[in-house]
Short mmCIF file of C-alpha atoms in Angstrom, two decimals:
data_model
loop_
_atom_site.label_atom_id
_atom_site.label_comp_id
_atom_site.label_asym_id
_atom_site.label_seq_id
_atom_site.Cartn_x
_atom_site.Cartn_y
_atom_site.Cartn_z
CA UNK A 922 -21.45 16.24 -10.49
CA UNK A 923 -19.86 15.71 -7.64
CA UNK A 924 -22.31 15.86 -4.34
CA UNK A 925 -21.74 19.45 -2.65
CA UNK A 926 -21.13 17.09 0.64
CA UNK A 927 -18.06 16.00 -1.50
CA UNK A 928 -16.72 19.16 -2.03
CA UNK A 929 -17.51 21.29 1.36
CA UNK A 930 -13.60 20.84 3.37
CA UNK A 931 -15.02 19.33 6.41
CA UNK A 932 -11.96 20.70 8.61
CA UNK A 933 -13.51 24.19 7.96
CA UNK A 934 -14.11 24.35 11.27
CA UNK A 935 -12.08 24.39 14.36
CA UNK A 936 -12.73 20.67 15.29
CA UNK A 937 -9.68 18.37 13.62
CA UNK A 938 -10.79 15.89 11.43
CA UNK A 939 -10.46 12.20 12.67
CA UNK A 940 -8.70 9.51 10.98
CA UNK A 941 -10.04 8.32 7.63
CA UNK A 942 -11.02 4.48 7.66
CA UNK A 943 -8.38 3.90 4.64
CA UNK A 944 -5.97 5.81 6.94
CA UNK A 945 -6.54 3.48 10.25
CA UNK A 946 -4.42 0.39 9.50
CA UNK A 947 -1.22 2.90 8.96
CA UNK A 948 -1.37 4.82 11.66
CA UNK A 949 -1.45 1.89 13.97
CA UNK A 950 1.22 0.54 11.90
CA UNK A 951 3.23 3.92 12.14
CA UNK A 952 3.30 3.74 15.83
CA UNK A 953 4.04 0.03 16.34
CA UNK A 954 7.90 2.02 15.66
CA UNK A 955 9.92 3.80 17.96
CA UNK A 956 9.64 7.60 16.96
CA UNK A 957 13.28 7.39 15.41
CA UNK A 958 12.56 4.16 13.47
CA UNK A 959 12.35 4.74 9.18
CA UNK A 960 10.15 6.98 8.33
CA UNK A 961 6.77 5.13 6.83
CA UNK A 962 6.71 7.15 3.30
CA UNK A 963 5.52 6.94 -0.17
CA UNK A 964 7.75 9.07 -1.99
CA UNK A 965 8.08 9.45 -6.08
CA UNK A 966 11.44 10.68 -7.80
CA UNK A 967 11.60 11.31 -11.18
CA UNK A 968 14.39 12.88 -13.50
CA UNK A 969 13.68 15.18 -15.97
CA UNK A 970 15.77 15.32 -18.96
CA UNK A 971 15.02 18.44 -21.64
CA UNK A 972 14.43 21.97 -21.19
CA UNK A 973 12.48 22.13 -18.33
CA UNK A 974 10.11 25.13 -17.62
CA UNK A 975 10.15 25.28 -13.91
CA UNK A 976 7.59 27.85 -13.45
CA UNK A 977 5.14 25.51 -15.23
CA UNK A 978 6.10 22.66 -13.03
CA UNK A 979 5.96 24.63 -10.07
CA UNK A 980 1.96 25.90 -10.68
CA UNK A 981 1.12 22.48 -11.75
CA UNK A 982 2.05 20.99 -8.68
CA UNK A 983 0.71 24.13 -6.66
CA UNK A 984 -2.78 22.97 -8.72
CA UNK A 985 -2.41 19.35 -7.95
CA UNK A 986 -2.09 20.12 -4.39
CA UNK A 987 -4.95 22.87 -4.67
CA UNK A 988 -7.42 19.97 -5.82
CA UNK A 989 -6.37 17.13 -4.12
CA UNK A 990 -6.86 17.87 -0.39
CA UNK A 991 -5.25 14.64 1.08
CA UNK A 992 -2.01 16.84 -0.31
CA UNK A 993 -2.88 19.75 1.98
CA UNK A 994 -3.51 17.85 5.29
CA UNK A 995 -1.17 17.94 8.27
CA UNK A 996 -1.22 16.77 11.91
CA UNK A 997 -3.02 18.96 14.20
CA UNK A 998 -0.27 18.82 17.04
CA UNK A 999 2.76 16.55 17.41
CA UNK A 1000 1.82 13.13 17.42
CA UNK A 1001 4.84 11.63 19.46
CA UNK A 1002 6.87 8.86 19.78
CA UNK A 1003 5.52 5.13 20.55
CA UNK A 1004 2.59 3.02 20.21
CA UNK A 1005 0.36 5.02 23.00
CA UNK A 1006 0.35 8.34 21.37
CA UNK A 1007 -2.72 9.22 20.56
CA UNK A 1008 -4.28 10.81 17.10
CA UNK A 1009 -4.00 14.37 17.29
CA UNK A 1010 -6.27 15.12 14.39
CA UNK A 1011 -5.62 16.29 11.03
CA UNK A 1012 -6.41 19.61 9.38
CA UNK A 1013 -6.28 21.33 6.03
CA UNK A 1014 -3.77 23.78 4.93
CA UNK A 1015 -5.59 26.35 2.49
CA UNK A 1016 -2.84 26.28 0.17
CA UNK A 1017 -0.55 24.22 -1.72
CA UNK A 1018 3.18 24.21 0.05
CA UNK A 1019 6.35 25.37 -2.28
CA UNK A 1020 8.48 23.82 -4.23
CA UNK A 1021 12.01 24.06 -3.18
CA UNK A 1022 15.07 24.19 -5.38
CA UNK A 1023 18.49 23.08 -4.51
CA UNK A 1024 21.39 22.36 -7.14
CA UNK A 1025 24.38 19.95 -7.35
CA UNK A 1026 26.74 18.90 -9.62
CA UNK A 1027 25.94 15.86 -12.07
CA UNK A 1028 28.06 13.37 -10.25
CA UNK A 1029 26.55 14.07 -7.08
CA UNK A 1030 22.73 13.62 -8.03
CA UNK A 1031 22.20 10.29 -6.39
CA UNK A 1032 23.75 11.60 -3.38
CA UNK A 1033 21.49 14.88 -3.19
CA UNK A 1034 18.35 13.07 -4.01
CA UNK A 1035 19.09 10.49 -1.29
CA UNK A 1036 20.24 13.58 0.99
CA UNK A 1037 16.73 15.35 0.37
CA UNK A 1038 14.74 11.78 0.93
CA UNK A 1039 16.48 11.18 4.47
CA UNK A 1040 15.02 14.37 5.60
CA UNK A 1041 12.28 13.74 8.12
CA UNK A 1042 9.12 15.32 7.06
CA UNK A 1043 7.32 17.60 10.00
CA UNK A 1044 4.04 16.21 9.94
CA UNK A 1045 2.45 19.37 11.87
CA UNK A 1046 3.13 20.92 9.07
CA UNK A 1047 2.30 19.17 6.07
CA UNK A 1048 2.42 15.71 5.36
CA UNK A 1049 3.81 16.05 1.76
CA UNK A 1050 7.36 18.03 0.42
CA UNK A 1051 8.42 18.76 -3.20
CA UNK A 1052 12.28 19.40 -3.93
CA UNK A 1053 13.60 20.32 -7.54
CA UNK A 1054 17.40 19.08 -7.23
CA UNK A 1055 18.90 20.68 -10.51
CA UNK A 1056 21.89 18.95 -11.83
CA UNK A 1057 22.33 21.15 -15.14
CA UNK A 1058 21.04 23.11 -17.63
CA UNK A 1059 18.79 20.25 -18.98
CA UNK A 1060 18.57 17.87 -15.88
CA UNK A 1061 16.64 18.35 -13.27
CA UNK A 1062 15.43 15.38 -10.63
CA UNK A 1063 11.74 16.22 -8.64
CA UNK A 1064 11.75 14.59 -5.11
CA UNK A 1065 8.18 14.34 -3.77
CA UNK A 1066 7.83 13.19 -0.34
CA UNK A 1067 4.68 12.02 1.04
CA UNK A 1068 3.89 10.24 4.47
CA UNK A 1069 1.63 7.01 3.56
CA UNK A 1070 -0.70 8.14 5.65
CA UNK A 1071 -1.90 10.49 2.70
CA UNK A 1072 -0.73 8.85 -0.44
CA UNK A 1073 -0.49 5.00 -1.62
CA UNK A 1074 0.56 2.87 -4.73
CA UNK A 1075 -2.07 3.60 -6.87
CA UNK A 1076 -1.72 7.45 -6.24
CA UNK A 1077 1.85 7.13 -8.05
CA UNK A 1078 0.59 6.88 -11.59
CA UNK A 1079 -2.43 8.91 -11.31
CA UNK A 1080 0.09 11.56 -9.75
CA UNK A 1081 2.37 11.01 -12.80
CA UNK A 1082 -0.29 11.61 -15.24
CA UNK A 1083 -1.48 14.51 -13.42
CA UNK A 1084 1.81 16.24 -13.66
CA UNK A 1085 2.23 15.98 -17.22
CA UNK A 1086 -1.59 16.90 -18.32
CA UNK A 1087 -0.99 19.84 -15.91
CA UNK A 1088 2.54 20.44 -17.06
CA UNK A 1089 1.63 20.17 -21.10
CA UNK A 1090 -1.33 22.45 -20.30
CA UNK A 1091 0.80 25.00 -19.45
CA UNK A 1092 3.43 24.62 -22.16
CA UNK A 1093 1.14 23.59 -25.18
CA UNK A 1094 -1.88 24.93 -24.41
CA UNK A 1095 -3.72 24.14 -27.30
CA UNK A 1096 -2.46 20.90 -27.51
CA UNK A 1097 -6.63 19.09 -27.51
CA UNK A 1098 -6.06 16.22 -25.45
CA UNK A 1099 -8.58 16.01 -22.44
CA UNK A 1100 -7.66 13.65 -19.37
CA UNK A 1101 -8.68 13.40 -15.77
CA UNK A 1102 -11.53 15.84 -16.15
CA UNK A 1103 -13.64 14.01 -13.36
CA UNK A 1104 -13.56 16.09 -10.32
CA UNK A 1105 -11.69 14.57 -7.49
CA UNK A 1106 -13.33 13.30 -4.34
CA UNK A 1107 -13.12 15.14 -1.35
CA UNK A 1108 -11.08 13.72 0.95
CA UNK A 1109 -12.28 15.39 4.11
CA UNK A 1110 -15.76 15.04 2.87
CA UNK A 1111 -15.13 10.77 2.86
CA UNK A 1112 -13.51 12.04 6.25
CA UNK A 1113 -16.57 13.64 7.76
CA UNK A 1114 -19.30 11.09 6.27
CA UNK A 1115 -17.71 8.31 7.83
CA UNK A 1116 -17.81 9.52 10.99
CA UNK A 1117 -21.91 10.69 11.03
CA UNK A 1118 -23.25 9.00 13.96
CA UNK A 1119 -25.22 6.28 11.74
CA UNK A 1120 -22.19 5.65 9.66
CA UNK A 1121 -20.05 4.84 13.05
CA UNK A 1122 -23.28 2.72 14.13
CA UNK A 1123 -23.49 0.67 11.28
CA UNK A 1124 -19.41 0.28 11.03
CA UNK A 1125 -19.45 -0.96 14.56
CA UNK A 1126 -22.00 -3.60 13.81
CA UNK A 1127 -19.42 -5.14 10.87
CA UNK A 1128 -16.93 -5.20 12.66
CA UNK A 1129 -18.38 -7.08 15.68
CA UNK A 1130 -19.24 -9.28 12.78
CA UNK A 1131 -15.93 -9.67 10.53
CA UNK A 1132 -14.22 -9.94 13.97
CA UNK A 1133 -16.46 -13.17 15.35
CA UNK A 1134 -15.94 -14.73 11.69
CA UNK A 1135 -11.85 -13.94 12.31
CA UNK A 1136 -12.01 -15.71 15.79
CA UNK A 1137 -13.81 -18.74 14.26
CA UNK A 1138 -10.80 -18.82 11.73
CA UNK A 1139 -8.07 -18.40 14.49
CA UNK A 1140 -6.90 -15.26 13.98
CA UNK A 1141 -5.98 -15.39 18.00
CA UNK A 1142 -4.15 -18.17 17.67
CA UNK A 1143 -0.49 -17.64 16.24
CA UNK A 1144 1.46 -19.84 13.94
CA UNK A 1145 3.84 -21.92 16.57
CA UNK A 1146 7.31 -20.65 17.16
CA UNK A 1147 9.64 -19.33 19.56
CA UNK A 1148 8.02 -16.49 21.16
CA UNK A 1149 10.64 -15.81 23.78
CA UNK A 1150 13.65 -15.11 21.35
CA UNK A 1151 11.54 -11.95 19.49
CA UNK A 1152 12.95 -8.95 20.23
CA UNK A 1153 12.57 -5.33 19.13
CA UNK A 1154 15.08 -4.86 16.16
CA UNK A 1155 13.23 -7.78 13.28
CA UNK A 1156 15.79 -10.11 11.64
CA UNK A 1157 14.03 -11.39 8.93
CA UNK A 1158 15.25 -14.15 6.46
CA UNK A 1159 13.74 -15.40 3.12
CA UNK A 1160 13.17 -18.41 0.83
CA UNK A 1161 13.22 -17.86 -2.88
CA UNK A 1162 10.12 -18.15 -4.74
CA UNK A 1163 10.86 -17.40 -8.25
CA UNK A 1164 9.04 -18.35 -11.27
CA UNK A 1165 9.84 -18.94 -14.78
CA UNK A 1166 8.58 -16.87 -17.24
CA UNK A 1167 7.20 -19.92 -19.03
CA UNK A 1168 5.71 -21.19 -15.67
CA UNK A 1169 4.18 -17.43 -15.37
CA UNK A 1170 2.66 -17.57 -18.47
CA UNK A 1171 0.68 -21.32 -17.77
CA UNK A 1172 -0.64 -19.69 -14.32
CA UNK A 1173 -1.95 -16.77 -16.14
CA UNK A 1174 -3.72 -18.89 -18.20
CA UNK A 1175 -4.99 -20.65 -16.03
CA UNK A 1176 -5.99 -17.72 -14.14
CA UNK A 1177 -7.95 -16.62 -16.88
CA UNK A 1178 -9.34 -19.87 -17.84
CA UNK A 1179 -10.86 -19.44 -13.94
CA UNK A 1180 -11.66 -15.81 -14.45
CA UNK A 1181 -9.94 -15.18 -11.28
CA UNK A 1182 -6.68 -13.29 -10.43
CA UNK A 1183 -3.25 -14.25 -10.15
CA UNK A 1184 -3.41 -12.80 -7.09
CA UNK A 1185 -6.28 -14.99 -6.35
CA UNK A 1186 -4.34 -18.05 -7.15
CA UNK A 1187 -1.22 -17.36 -5.44
CA UNK A 1188 -2.94 -16.70 -2.38
CA UNK A 1189 -4.49 -20.24 -2.40
CA UNK A 1190 -1.09 -21.68 -3.07
CA UNK A 1191 0.51 -19.45 0.00
CA UNK A 1192 -2.92 -20.57 2.14
CA UNK A 1193 -2.05 -24.29 1.25
CA UNK A 1194 1.41 -24.73 1.65
CA UNK A 1195 1.15 -22.82 4.89
CA UNK A 1196 -1.96 -25.23 6.30
CA UNK A 1197 -0.18 -28.19 4.89
CA UNK A 1198 3.45 -27.60 7.58
CA UNK A 1199 1.44 -25.84 10.10
CA UNK A 1200 -1.67 -28.45 9.90
CA UNK A 1201 -4.07 -25.89 10.00
CA UNK A 1202 -7.65 -25.97 8.37
CA UNK A 1203 -8.47 -22.16 8.76
CA UNK A 1204 -6.26 -19.44 8.56
CA UNK A 1205 -6.64 -15.51 8.13
CA UNK A 1206 -4.43 -13.89 5.39
CA UNK A 1207 -3.84 -10.13 4.93
CA UNK A 1208 -4.47 -8.96 1.36
CA UNK A 1209 -4.31 -5.47 0.18
CA UNK A 1210 -6.77 -3.72 -1.59
CA UNK A 1211 -6.72 -0.46 -3.46
CA UNK A 1212 -9.70 1.12 -1.63
CA UNK A 1213 -11.20 3.20 -4.31
CA UNK A 1214 -14.73 2.27 -4.39
CA UNK A 1215 -16.26 5.49 -6.90
CA UNK A 1216 -15.64 6.40 -9.61
CA UNK A 1217 -14.26 9.90 -8.46
CA UNK A 1218 -11.91 8.41 -6.21
CA UNK A 1219 -10.18 6.51 -8.71
CA UNK A 1220 -8.90 10.01 -9.99
CA UNK A 1221 -8.29 11.25 -6.38
CA UNK A 1222 -4.72 10.90 -4.71
CA UNK A 1223 -4.44 9.84 -1.46
CA UNK A 1224 -4.11 6.66 0.86
CA UNK A 1225 -7.35 4.54 -0.37
CA UNK A 1226 -5.36 1.05 0.13
CA UNK A 1227 -6.03 -0.97 3.44
CA UNK A 1228 -5.14 -4.24 4.39
CA UNK A 1229 -8.14 -6.72 4.57
CA UNK A 1230 -8.22 -9.80 6.59
CA UNK A 1231 -9.32 -12.90 4.47
CA UNK A 1232 -10.45 -16.13 6.23
CA UNK A 1233 -9.63 -18.99 4.21
CA UNK A 1234 -10.85 -22.65 4.56
CA UNK A 1235 -7.52 -24.59 3.40
CA UNK A 1236 -9.50 -27.98 3.13
CA UNK A 1237 -10.70 -28.82 -0.63
CA UNK A 1238 -11.76 -31.80 -3.02
CA UNK A 1239 -10.17 -30.08 -6.21
CA UNK A 1240 -7.98 -27.59 -7.09
CA UNK A 1241 -10.39 -25.37 -9.30
CA UNK A 1242 -12.84 -25.60 -6.34
CA UNK A 1243 -10.35 -24.21 -3.83
CA UNK A 1244 -9.41 -21.24 -5.74
CA UNK A 1245 -12.66 -20.60 -6.81
CA UNK A 1246 -13.49 -20.51 -2.96
CA UNK A 1247 -10.87 -18.06 -2.39
CA UNK A 1248 -11.79 -15.98 -4.77
CA UNK A 1249 -15.24 -15.69 -3.14
CA UNK A 1250 -13.63 -15.30 -0.06
CA UNK A 1251 -11.28 -12.22 -1.38
CA UNK A 1252 -14.44 -10.53 -2.91
CA UNK A 1253 -16.14 -10.75 0.60
CA UNK A 1254 -13.62 -9.39 2.81
CA UNK A 1255 -12.63 -6.11 0.24
CA UNK A 1256 -16.90 -5.12 1.15
CA UNK A 1257 -15.03 -4.33 4.50
CA UNK A 1258 -12.72 -1.67 2.92
CA UNK A 1259 -14.59 1.08 5.00
CA UNK A 1260 -14.27 -1.13 8.36
CA UNK A 1261 -11.24 0.81 10.56
CA UNK A 1262 -8.77 -2.15 11.23
CA UNK A 1263 -8.33 -1.15 14.63
CA UNK A 1264 -12.59 -1.54 14.95
CA UNK A 1265 -11.66 -5.30 14.11
CA UNK A 1266 -8.52 -5.61 16.38
CA UNK A 1267 -9.96 -4.39 18.92
CA UNK A 1268 -12.27 -6.96 19.36
CA UNK A 1269 -10.13 -9.70 18.50
CA UNK A 1270 -6.99 -9.59 20.16
CA UNK A 1271 -6.19 -7.51 23.25
CA UNK A 1272 -4.81 -3.66 22.77
CA UNK A 1273 -1.19 -3.62 24.18
CA UNK A 1274 -1.43 -1.47 27.00
CA UNK A 1275 -4.80 -0.57 26.62
CA UNK A 1276 -3.92 2.43 24.04
CA UNK A 1277 -1.16 0.80 22.51
CA UNK A 1278 -0.74 0.14 18.42
CA UNK A 1279 -1.77 -2.99 15.88
CA UNK A 1280 0.61 -4.11 13.96
CA UNK A 1281 -0.77 -4.04 10.41
CA UNK A 1282 -0.45 -8.05 10.32
CA UNK A 1283 -1.72 -8.81 13.89
CA UNK A 1284 -4.98 -10.57 12.64
CA UNK A 1285 -3.20 -12.56 10.09
CA UNK A 1286 -1.26 -15.53 9.86
CA UNK A 1287 0.05 -15.15 6.24
CA UNK A 1288 0.02 -11.88 4.02
CA UNK A 1289 0.76 -11.93 0.40
CA UNK A 1290 2.01 -8.61 -1.67
CA UNK A 1291 1.92 -8.62 -5.73
CA UNK A 1292 3.06 -6.07 -7.66
CA UNK A 1293 3.47 -5.54 -11.66
CA UNK A 1294 0.22 -7.39 -12.63
CA UNK A 1295 -3.56 -6.17 -11.94
CA UNK A 1296 -6.13 -9.33 -12.71
CA UNK A 1297 -3.96 -10.99 -15.27
CA UNK A 1298 -2.44 -8.39 -17.13
CA UNK A 1299 0.96 -7.12 -16.49
CA UNK A 1300 1.81 -3.40 -15.98
CA UNK A 1301 4.15 -1.67 -17.72
CA UNK A 1302 6.87 -1.16 -15.52
CA UNK A 1303 7.37 2.62 -14.72
CA UNK A 1304 4.91 3.79 -17.18
CA UNK A 1305 5.21 7.88 -17.82
CA UNK A 1306 2.89 9.97 -20.07
CA UNK A 1307 4.32 12.16 -22.95
CA UNK A 1308 5.70 15.40 -22.33
CA UNK A 1309 6.20 18.15 -24.85
CA UNK A 1310 9.43 19.51 -26.92
CA UNK A 1311 11.69 16.49 -26.15
CA UNK A 1312 11.18 16.58 -22.29
CA UNK A 1313 11.33 13.03 -20.76
CA UNK A 1314 10.24 12.52 -17.18
CA UNK A 1315 11.86 8.71 -15.65
CA UNK A 1316 11.07 7.68 -12.13
CA UNK A 1317 14.29 6.63 -10.50
CA UNK A 1318 15.04 3.77 -7.78
CA UNK A 1319 16.92 6.05 -4.96
CA UNK A 1320 16.32 5.53 -1.52
CA UNK A 1321 17.96 6.18 1.58
CA UNK A 1322 19.96 4.19 3.49
CA UNK A 1323 17.77 3.55 6.96
CA UNK A 1324 18.51 1.68 10.02
CA UNK A 1325 16.83 -1.42 10.61
CA UNK A 1326 13.17 -0.45 12.19
CA UNK A 1327 12.79 -0.86 16.32
CA UNK A 1328 9.39 -1.97 17.27
CA UNK A 1329 7.63 0.09 20.07
CA UNK A 1330 6.67 -2.60 22.13
CA UNK A 1331 6.79 -6.36 22.42
CA UNK A 1332 3.31 -7.03 21.69
CA UNK A 1333 4.06 -5.10 18.00
CA UNK A 1334 7.04 -7.37 17.97
CA UNK A 1335 5.78 -10.61 18.01
CA UNK A 1336 2.69 -9.81 16.24
CA UNK A 1337 5.00 -9.07 12.73
CA UNK A 1338 7.59 -12.27 13.90
CA UNK A 1339 4.41 -14.52 13.95
CA UNK A 1340 3.40 -14.00 10.64
CA UNK A 1341 4.65 -15.03 6.90
CA UNK A 1342 4.95 -12.51 4.52
CA UNK A 1343 5.46 -13.12 0.73
CA UNK A 1344 6.12 -10.73 -1.49
CA UNK A 1345 6.24 -10.92 -5.52
CA UNK A 1346 6.72 -9.02 -8.49
CA UNK A 1347 5.81 -9.33 -12.20
CA UNK A 1348 9.10 -8.58 -13.74
CA UNK A 1349 9.93 -9.17 -17.81
CA UNK A 1350 6.99 -11.71 -17.97
CA UNK A 1351 8.05 -13.77 -14.87
CA UNK A 1352 7.06 -13.94 -11.08
CA UNK A 1353 10.02 -13.38 -8.67
CA UNK A 1354 10.30 -12.70 -4.85
CA UNK A 1355 10.73 -14.21 -1.63
CA UNK A 1356 8.94 -15.91 1.22
CA UNK A 1357 10.02 -13.67 4.43
CA UNK A 1358 9.96 -15.21 8.07
CA UNK A 1359 11.32 -13.46 11.46
CA UNK A 1360 14.78 -15.55 11.55
CA UNK A 1361 14.40 -15.70 15.37
CA UNK A 1362 10.61 -17.05 16.00
CA UNK A 1363 10.23 -19.29 12.93
CA UNK A 1364 12.25 -22.69 11.92
CA UNK A 1365 14.17 -22.21 8.60
CA UNK A 1366 13.54 -25.79 8.03
CA UNK A 1367 9.62 -25.21 8.24
CA UNK A 1368 9.80 -21.96 6.20
CA UNK A 1369 11.40 -23.81 3.63
CA UNK A 1370 8.75 -26.44 3.52
CA UNK A 1371 6.61 -23.82 3.09
CA UNK A 1372 8.49 -22.38 -0.12
CA UNK A 1373 8.64 -26.18 -1.50
CA UNK A 1374 4.55 -26.84 -1.18
CA UNK A 1375 3.75 -23.39 -2.77
CA UNK A 1376 6.22 -24.15 -5.46
CA UNK A 1377 4.59 -27.60 -5.88
CA UNK A 1378 1.26 -26.55 -5.78
CA UNK A 1379 1.37 -23.89 -8.70
CA UNK A 1380 3.26 -26.33 -10.62
CA UNK A 1381 -0.04 -28.55 -10.51
CA UNK A 1382 -2.17 -25.71 -11.32
CA UNK A 1383 0.05 -24.38 -14.06
CA UNK A 1384 0.22 -27.97 -15.43
CA UNK A 1385 -3.14 -29.93 -14.71
CA UNK A 1386 -6.28 -28.94 -16.91
CA UNK A 1387 -9.03 -26.73 -14.47
CA UNK A 1388 -12.41 -27.55 -15.36
#
């Protein structure tokens, strides 16, 4: 049973809602760019083939939005562009939004979907919008746009499950399955509990403790580069990081043997590579955590994921000891999931222009993102639940062409430029990806050497005996 405080909308009164701790980093990140830059959205595009009951779909979407409060949030005033925009507050709409419907010729499907996705959201109305593009009697595309402030990666799979289950319940009401019976966490209730005087006092103390540790690990001492060459329009180059399927299997096997995640192993490899090239014995890494710290939150749509800084000692006696130490540090760092990013950043580095924004990598020397695998188990790509009467639902990789985002100020541009970003994905049993670096700030030769050391470290881990 959900506690009563979790089910009472915190926005029922006239006072606008503050930021949820998990929204804080995304709000800072959003403000790091000019107002006309690419919107930070996390949209879902689903192709339906077969006999679609549009009424059942519309009712299902309405039920999802009714039960999941994040989908009914809106900003109470225009936030304005730029890093100095103050948080305007958010409030809860009493009812779900509409499902817009448009028609397009089959050959215009991709163009129409990208046109819909290109329309900016009016965040003062809602931070989500759903549109059904009909291209034939038995072909439809659902375009569900979500601003990242109210939606994260975990929400995508959950949204598909909720959509399929609710649709089946309406079209075949006696199909007999029971799914997602747990009541979702109240998003507004979570926000309200975080902002009690007692909770705020505890968070400030923990933020101060983490900030002190990060300072000791050189978070305010960035990787060296050409700071004078950085401009608002970022220009990134990359070094390929690709493992064969065989090498990936060995690495998964070693991860299981050490009882650590594949993410841990890759972060250890990247930390070692950066430390070797830049001669650092301490680094701060930026990692993503799902942020769902309760069972009911795992059934809740919303932005729960957050960026957590992880301090790492890069000197080690053996590979196994180093990997285990990194694993322990990640575990300890995720205990700070509920500490707002800006609470820590403001204690470590000066806030730009007193009220400016912090880029999400402002505290880190390096960042690692890994997708397609959970723990050491590969995920099923584009998994979709079954639908009745031969109807199929397939995720579509359609995205509009946006211009290169422009940083709102030199501080945000430099905070991003100094960080090295590794983005890896498990595809068909193999890890593929790249190490990305700002081309004007970082030397291409150094970045290439980081990639070489990374690959050598991974090879040693996958070949050597770890005991």
